[in-house]
Amino acid sequence: MNDQQTPDPNQPEPEPGDSDAAQPARRKPGFFSRLFAATNTEVPQEPLADEAEEAEVAEAAAEAAEAAAEAEEPKRGVFGRIFGKKKKDDSAAEAPAEEPQPEPAAEFRAKKSWFRRLRDRLAATRQGLIGNLRAVFGLSGKLDEETIEELEAALIQSDVAVETTQRIIERMKASIKRRDRKEGGEVLFEVFREAIEDILVNSAPGFAPKTRESGPYVVMVVGVNGVGKTTTVAKMAKRCTDAGLKTMLVAGDTFRAAAVEQLEIWARRTGCEFVRGAHESDAAALCYDAMAQAKARGVQVVFVDTAGRLHTKSSLMDELGKIERVVKRQIPGAPHETLLVLDATTGQNAIQQVRIFSSAVKIGGLIMTKLDGTARGGVLLSVLDMFRIPITLIGVGEAVDDLRDFDPEQYAAALFGEDDAEKD
Amino acid sequence: MFESLGEKFEGVFRKIRGQKQLTDDNIKDAIREVRMALLEADVNYLIVKDFVQQVREDAVGQEIVKGVNPAQQLFSIVQKGLVRMMTGDPETDREFVVEPGGEKLILMLGLQGAGKTTFCGKLAARLAEKGTKPLLVACDVYRPAAIEQLKQVGGSLGLPVFEMGTDTPPVEIVRQARRHAAENGNDVVIVDTAGRLHIDEVKMDELVSIRDAHKPDYTFLVADAMTGQDAVNSAKAFNDQVGIDGVCLTKLDGDARGGAALSIKAVTGRPIVFAGVGEKSGDLEEFHPDRVAQRILGMGDVMSLVEKAEKAMDGEDAANMQEKLASGRFSYNDFIKQMKMINRMGSLKGLMGMLPGLGGLMKNMDNDVLTREFKRVEAMILSMTKEERENPELVKTQGKRRDRIARGSGHTLKQVNELVKQFEQMRGMMQQLTGDGVMGGLKKAMGGGDMPNPGEILAGGGVPELPPGMDPGMMPGVPKKYAKQMKKMEQKKRGSSYTPPKKKKKKNKSGRR
């Protein structure tokens, strides 16, 4: 699968004893392996060779503490590693240093068993895509009606859009025809992998604000109601403040009750500057003023949280365009990045959301939240396929550090990895 | 936007016209379309499988009724099946009755971001209207400012909110809240809980302990209408572990097809009681299985459109308007008022999407263009004098006035002329329609009585016939190029349904040769 040192990569199903302190590098099952629900817990390591292990321990500890105490206090340092793309040196030094040293082992064990329970609960739904597909492709070894139907079932059950599903199948058919390959389970699998990789090519590396000398880097966050915009803004802000950037949060949701207060609490927790307006005041006017303040205060990164809006409400969509325009008037080139937040539990409607939001404002990337549930979020494949908008970040939990960079390679590896292959 | 199932059926069944029976063979393609339509609507895969099987069994062997299009026949089987699946069972469902003077406890639960707090407000507002005295209880001790949110919601409704900060366990908060309610004469206690994942054991246990300690009279699962395949997992977990009595489906004002309704109903067996259709406290409706069935099938939702229209017009306005229309005294002022009403109903594109058949047409239409066009018309009218607005004849007959209006509003004379022409045509048309009152006319214009009969729609080729003599170009604010497109489509539809399919086939064949 990849060249990293995942412990026991060939061990299919970890036994209870595995949650031993001796194997700190074993983490919670990654999103990707869960997406396609392999029964093992291995997850490809992030390509950070030496600090990795210590950082893993630190992260595990953080997660464990999180689970145990349900503390909402921000944990410091963990993000350094994930943020490492930009500030590698700082974060590497910082991550282990700030974590209380003695706890990891014991805490980690608790965490493991929590995930074990979780996994056991899900045993029924964990019969994953890849496992399924190996079986499916082995049925007749041909892309016949039955195989196609089962393949459709597997993809659609992960919320991959019907259109993308059809296209994957068409690609597979074309590929088989073109190369006049002899069909068979393995060939089908290979062809399927090519089709998926074709789609994944469209992604890009994760979130890294490009701070500039000339003024703040402005990130605007948009999405329908209840997808987790405010929480996501807070998590991104945490990354920035951890990296030592002067960060500002702008409470652009002037509509929903207590949305401003929610962001204000996060600003306090993450140590960000904060700009708010009156309830039900004009969001665009607020943003205009906020940009002026950001410039005056020498802020490096600004996050504009916006009110949740259904994409079918044209007046609200127009408002987004207006915010975009006034921000640009204050800071040429801003917003430098507009991110659309999607909820992983959303079904086929997510496509419609992406379509309409991206016609209202220029969407630079997508964030998929709530991937810690049982939803498989297959919609991200569809989004890459149909819109070529990169997936920037994924949210895998409520804690402030549960926002990860989307890594297509990791995704593909998890999808087609060797240790996935041996099960079913 | 999706092509409606009706349109697809029409194509699929063209080839089996003239056959006597629905057979496994001749409905195969149509069944596949049913399946895809349901999947696109987010109905759970396994449920689709069962449903399609059932439809097949119901359909095969049925004689094709003479004079009835086989597409219609199968469509009605599908639709009835869907309605049946989503309709509650009076035997097993617990009826939701809250009367003043009782002592009811209502518990809300659901995933994060489903809209629990908003729904709490809406439900409380509705119950208060019925004369009860609700108390809202803030039990989301986790999410920042969640309590503050409920307090603001309650405050805006003038309803009391009970909270104990974030340090008291929810079970205890509910206990204190009930005491508080008893002391203050609140006869219904609505408990807002934190959003939680159904696999989060700790938080699920919290709900169970509230249930065990307080035995709520009703427990509502609040679910997002946009939920995909996972709807079954979460709904089942909440029902199995905590137990629910009913479901509120939120965000139905979007364009999700709402297949989650079917999934949740199927997997929990609990009725869907309410539909959330907006962000304001009044945006709560009873759930109508037949309407959602239409929506799932992509047939538009004419009833909701008509209701929306009725809501947007207040009664007096509507009566005035009707009288004016009937008497031909319809002025530019009325015109602008009417446009504003339409605007109040929401996005034009969304509205058009509710009309069966128009959804497909509208997919290429830019909503911005339409709204912008509205604004232009408004600008032109506002450049008229008061007298001119009241008396359209002046504008119609005097070129000088039109010239001034054009300059005043920054348009060309040609544009003003076009507006005047459209206005006059519309005035004529409105007069024809007003026999049954404005809404009656609107319903009529949409090609139906109370419920649009899918068969009728299918027979008409997908688009309800426009009222006699109505040119799409006359619809206020529809830009000309779209009007042309609509007209063309209208002709095409009519043409195709009038052309005997056999002939057409022959033509195609000879063409190929």
PDB file of C-alpha atoms in Angstrom, chain A residues 70 72 114 117-118 121-122 125 145 149-150 152-153 156-159 162 166 224-226 255-258 261-262 265-266 269 279 308-314 316 318 343 345-349 352-353 355-356 370 372-375 398, chain B residues 1-2 28 32 35-36 39-42 44-46 49 111-114 142-145 148-149 152-153 195 197-203 224 226-230 233-234 241 251 253-256 277-279 346-348 367-368 371:
ATOM      1  CA  GLU A  70     -15.850  15.434  26.377  1.00  0.00           C
ATOM      2  CA  GLU A  72     -14.328  21.219  24.513  1.00  0.00           C
ATOM      3  CA  TRP A 114     -14.033   2.969  22.600  1.00  0.00           C
ATOM      4  CA  ARG A 117     -17.043  -0.862  20.666  1.00  0.00           C
ATOM      5  CA  LEU A 118     -17.935   1.506  17.938  1.00  0.00           C
ATOM      6  CA  ARG A 121     -21.675  -1.880  16.702  1.00  0.00           C
ATOM      7  CA  LEU A 122     -21.126  -1.225  13.086  1.00  0.00           C
ATOM      8  CA  THR A 125     -22.586  -1.905   8.016  1.00  0.00           C
ATOM      9  CA  GLU A 145     -26.137  -7.062 -15.721  1.00  0.00           C
ATOM     10  CA  GLU A 149     -26.373  -3.897 -10.490  1.00  0.00           C
ATOM     11  CA  GLU A 150     -24.310  -4.953  -7.498  1.00  0.00           C
ATOM     12  CA  GLU A 152     -24.313   0.295  -8.533  1.00  0.00           C
ATOM     13  CA  ALA A 153     -25.639  -0.812  -5.192  1.00  0.00           C
ATOM     14  CA  ILE A 156     -24.974   4.387  -4.419  1.00  0.00           C
ATOM     15  CA  GLN A 157     -25.118   3.106  -0.880  1.00  0.00           C
ATOM     16  CA  SER A 158     -22.082   5.250  -0.221  1.00  0.00           C
ATOM     17  CA  ASP A 159     -24.042   8.217  -1.639  1.00  0.00           C
ATOM     18  CA  VAL A 162     -26.243   8.219  -9.668  1.00  0.00           C
ATOM     19  CA  GLN A 166     -23.184   5.492 -14.290  1.00  0.00           C
ATOM     20  CA  VAL A 224     -26.602  25.280   3.584  1.00  0.00           C
ATOM     21  CA  ASN A 225     -28.051  25.304   7.105  1.00  0.00           C
ATOM     22  CA  GLY A 226     -26.684  22.936   9.673  1.00  0.00           C
ATOM     23  CA  PHE A 255     -29.513  35.923  10.919  1.00  0.00           C
ATOM     24  CA  ARG A 256     -29.656  32.752  12.977  1.00  0.00           C
ATOM     25  CA  ALA A 257     -30.306  33.118  16.666  1.00  0.00           C
ATOM     26  CA  ALA A 258     -27.075  33.111  18.676  1.00  0.00           C
ATOM     27  CA  GLU A 261     -22.392  34.239  20.210  1.00  0.00           C
ATOM     28  CA  GLN A 262     -21.385  30.783  19.022  1.00  0.00           C
ATOM     29  CA  ILE A 265     -17.031  31.724  22.077  1.00  0.00           C
ATOM     30  CA  TRP A 266     -14.836  30.040  19.511  1.00  0.00           C
ATOM     31  CA  ARG A 269     -11.153  29.767  22.810  1.00  0.00           C
ATOM     32  CA  HIS A 279     -28.554  40.802  14.962  1.00  0.00           C
ATOM     33  CA  GLY A 308     -26.516  28.988   6.397  1.00  0.00           C
ATOM     34  CA  ARG A 309     -28.729  29.295   3.349  1.00  0.00           C
ATOM     35  CA  LEU A 310     -30.549  26.832   1.189  1.00  0.00           C
ATOM     36  CA  HIS A 311     -29.253  27.112  -2.340  1.00  0.00           C
ATOM     37  CA  THR A 312     -32.814  27.493  -3.603  1.00  0.00           C
ATOM     38  CA  LYS A 313     -33.258  30.890  -1.961  1.00  0.00           C
ATOM     39  CA  SER A 314     -32.078  33.251  -4.627  1.00  0.00           C
ATOM     40  CA  LEU A 316     -29.787  34.763  -0.006  1.00  0.00           C
ATOM     41  CA  ASP A 318     -27.348  37.021  -4.133  1.00  0.00           C
ATOM     42  CA  ASP A 343     -22.472  17.489   5.290  1.00  0.00           C
ATOM     43  CA  THR A 345     -24.857  12.657   5.524  1.00  0.00           C
ATOM     44  CA  THR A 346     -26.317  14.652   2.652  1.00  0.00           C
ATOM     45  CA  GLY A 347     -27.387  12.557  -0.273  1.00  0.00           C
ATOM     46  CA  GLN A 348     -27.727  13.357  -3.935  1.00  0.00           C
ATOM     47  CA  ASN A 349     -28.778  16.912  -3.149  1.00  0.00           C
ATOM     48  CA  GLN A 352     -27.199  20.531  -6.476  1.00  0.00           C
ATOM     49  CA  GLN A 353     -25.703  22.488  -3.607  1.00  0.00           C
ATOM     50  CA  ARG A 355     -23.766  23.489  -8.553  1.00  0.00           C
ATOM     51  CA  ILE A 356     -25.717  26.454  -7.296  1.00  0.00           C
ATOM     52  CA  LYS A 370     -19.507  14.774   9.911  1.00  0.00           C
ATOM     53  CA  ASP A 372     -17.330  10.398  11.873  1.00  0.00           C
ATOM     54  CA  GLY A 373     -20.835   9.029  11.548  1.00  0.00           C
ATOM     55  CA  THR A 374     -21.882   6.045   9.519  1.00  0.00           C
ATOM     56  CA  ALA A 375     -22.407   8.059   6.343  1.00  0.00           C
ATOM     57  CA  GLU A 398     -16.578  17.523  17.142  1.00  0.00           C
TER      58      GLU A 398
ATOM     59  CA  MET B   1     -32.385  19.363 -11.863  1.00  0.00           C
ATOM     60  CA  PHE B   2     -33.724  16.002 -12.768  1.00  0.00           C
ATOM     61  CA  LYS B  28     -38.721  -3.711 -17.703  1.00  0.00           C
ATOM     62  CA  ARG B  32     -35.523   0.598 -14.262  1.00  0.00           C
ATOM     63  CA  ARG B  35     -35.553   2.507  -9.618  1.00  0.00           C
ATOM     64  CA  MET B  36     -33.245   5.272 -10.787  1.00  0.00           C
ATOM     65  CA  LEU B  39     -32.306   6.372  -5.951  1.00  0.00           C
ATOM     66  CA  GLU B  40     -31.827   9.899  -7.206  1.00  0.00           C
ATOM     67  CA  ALA B  41     -34.352  10.964  -4.617  1.00  0.00           C
ATOM     68  CA  ASP B  42     -32.152   9.415  -1.888  1.00  0.00           C
ATOM     69  CA  ASN B  44     -32.393   3.907   0.597  1.00  0.00           C
ATOM     70  CA  TYR B  45     -31.089   1.321  -1.815  1.00  0.00           C
ATOM     71  CA  LEU B  46     -32.538  -1.687  -0.054  1.00  0.00           C
ATOM     72  CA  LYS B  49     -35.162  -2.845  -4.162  1.00  0.00           C
ATOM     73  CA  LEU B 111     -28.119  14.492  14.493  1.00  0.00           C
ATOM     74  CA  GLN B 112     -26.163  17.713  14.589  1.00  0.00           C
ATOM     75  CA  GLY B 113     -27.478  20.410  12.303  1.00  0.00           C
ATOM     76  CA  ALA B 114     -30.809  18.739  11.585  1.00  0.00           C
ATOM     77  CA  TYR B 142     -22.222  20.971  24.542  1.00  0.00           C
ATOM     78  CA  ARG B 143     -22.379  23.210  21.502  1.00  0.00           C
ATOM     79  CA  PRO B 144     -21.215  26.739  22.149  1.00  0.00           C
ATOM     80  CA  ALA B 145     -24.096  29.208  22.373  1.00  0.00           C
ATOM     81  CA  GLU B 148     -28.314  31.240  23.907  1.00  0.00           C
ATOM     82  CA  GLN B 149     -29.870  30.231  20.584  1.00  0.00           C
ATOM     83  CA  GLN B 152     -33.296  33.964  21.500  1.00  0.00           C
ATOM     84  CA  VAL B 153     -35.780  31.748  19.695  1.00  0.00           C
ATOM     85  CA  GLY B 195     -27.281  17.077  18.309  1.00  0.00           C
ATOM     86  CA  LEU B 197     -24.202  10.999  16.351  1.00  0.00           C
ATOM     87  CA  HIS B 198     -26.218   7.834  16.664  1.00  0.00           C
ATOM     88  CA  ILE B 199     -22.995   5.913  17.249  1.00  0.00           C
ATOM     89  CA  ASP B 200     -21.871   8.104  20.111  1.00  0.00           C
ATOM     90  CA  GLU B 201     -22.698   5.751  22.972  1.00  0.00           C
ATOM     91  CA  VAL B 202     -22.130   8.210  25.754  1.00  0.00           C
ATOM     92  CA  LYS B 203     -24.496  10.729  24.305  1.00  0.00           C
ATOM     93  CA  ASP B 224     -32.868  16.683   7.481  1.00  0.00           C
ATOM     94  CA  MET B 226     -31.485  16.234   2.332  1.00  0.00           C
ATOM     95  CA  THR B 227     -30.138  13.155   4.108  1.00  0.00           C
ATOM     96  CA  GLY B 228     -28.842  10.454   1.839  1.00  0.00           C
ATOM     97  CA  GLN B 229     -28.479   6.720   2.177  1.00  0.00           C
ATOM     98  CA  ASP B 230     -27.403   7.006   5.796  1.00  0.00           C
ATOM     99  CA  ASN B 233     -28.814   4.014   9.950  1.00  0.00           C
ATOM    100  CA  SER B 234     -29.338   7.058  12.105  1.00  0.00           C
ATOM    101  CA  GLN B 241     -32.087   2.887  21.409  1.00  0.00           C
ATOM    102  CA  LYS B 251     -35.400  21.800   5.184  1.00  0.00           C
ATOM    103  CA  ASP B 253     -38.038  24.184   1.356  1.00  0.00           C
ATOM    104  CA  GLY B 254     -34.905  23.207  -0.509  1.00  0.00           C
ATOM    105  CA  ASP B 255     -34.912  21.175  -3.686  1.00  0.00           C
ATOM    106  CA  ALA B 256     -33.986  17.835  -2.181  1.00  0.00           C
ATOM    107  CA  VAL B 277     -40.299  24.570   5.216  1.00  0.00           C
ATOM    108  CA  GLY B 278     -38.349  27.654   6.214  1.00  0.00           C
ATOM    109  CA  GLU B 279     -36.372  29.473   8.839  1.00  0.00           C
ATOM    110  CA  GLY B 346     -39.304  32.778  -3.197  1.00  0.00           C
ATOM    111  CA  SER B 347     -36.975  32.098  -6.033  1.00  0.00           C
ATOM    112  CA  LEU B 348     -38.643  32.112  -9.390  1.00  0.00           C
ATOM    113  CA  ASN B 367     -32.432  32.706 -11.942  1.00  0.00           C
ATOM    114  CA  ASP B 368     -30.402  35.876 -11.855  1.00  0.00           C
ATOM    115  CA  THR B 371     -34.774  38.485 -11.088  1.00  0.00           C
TER     116      THR B 371
END
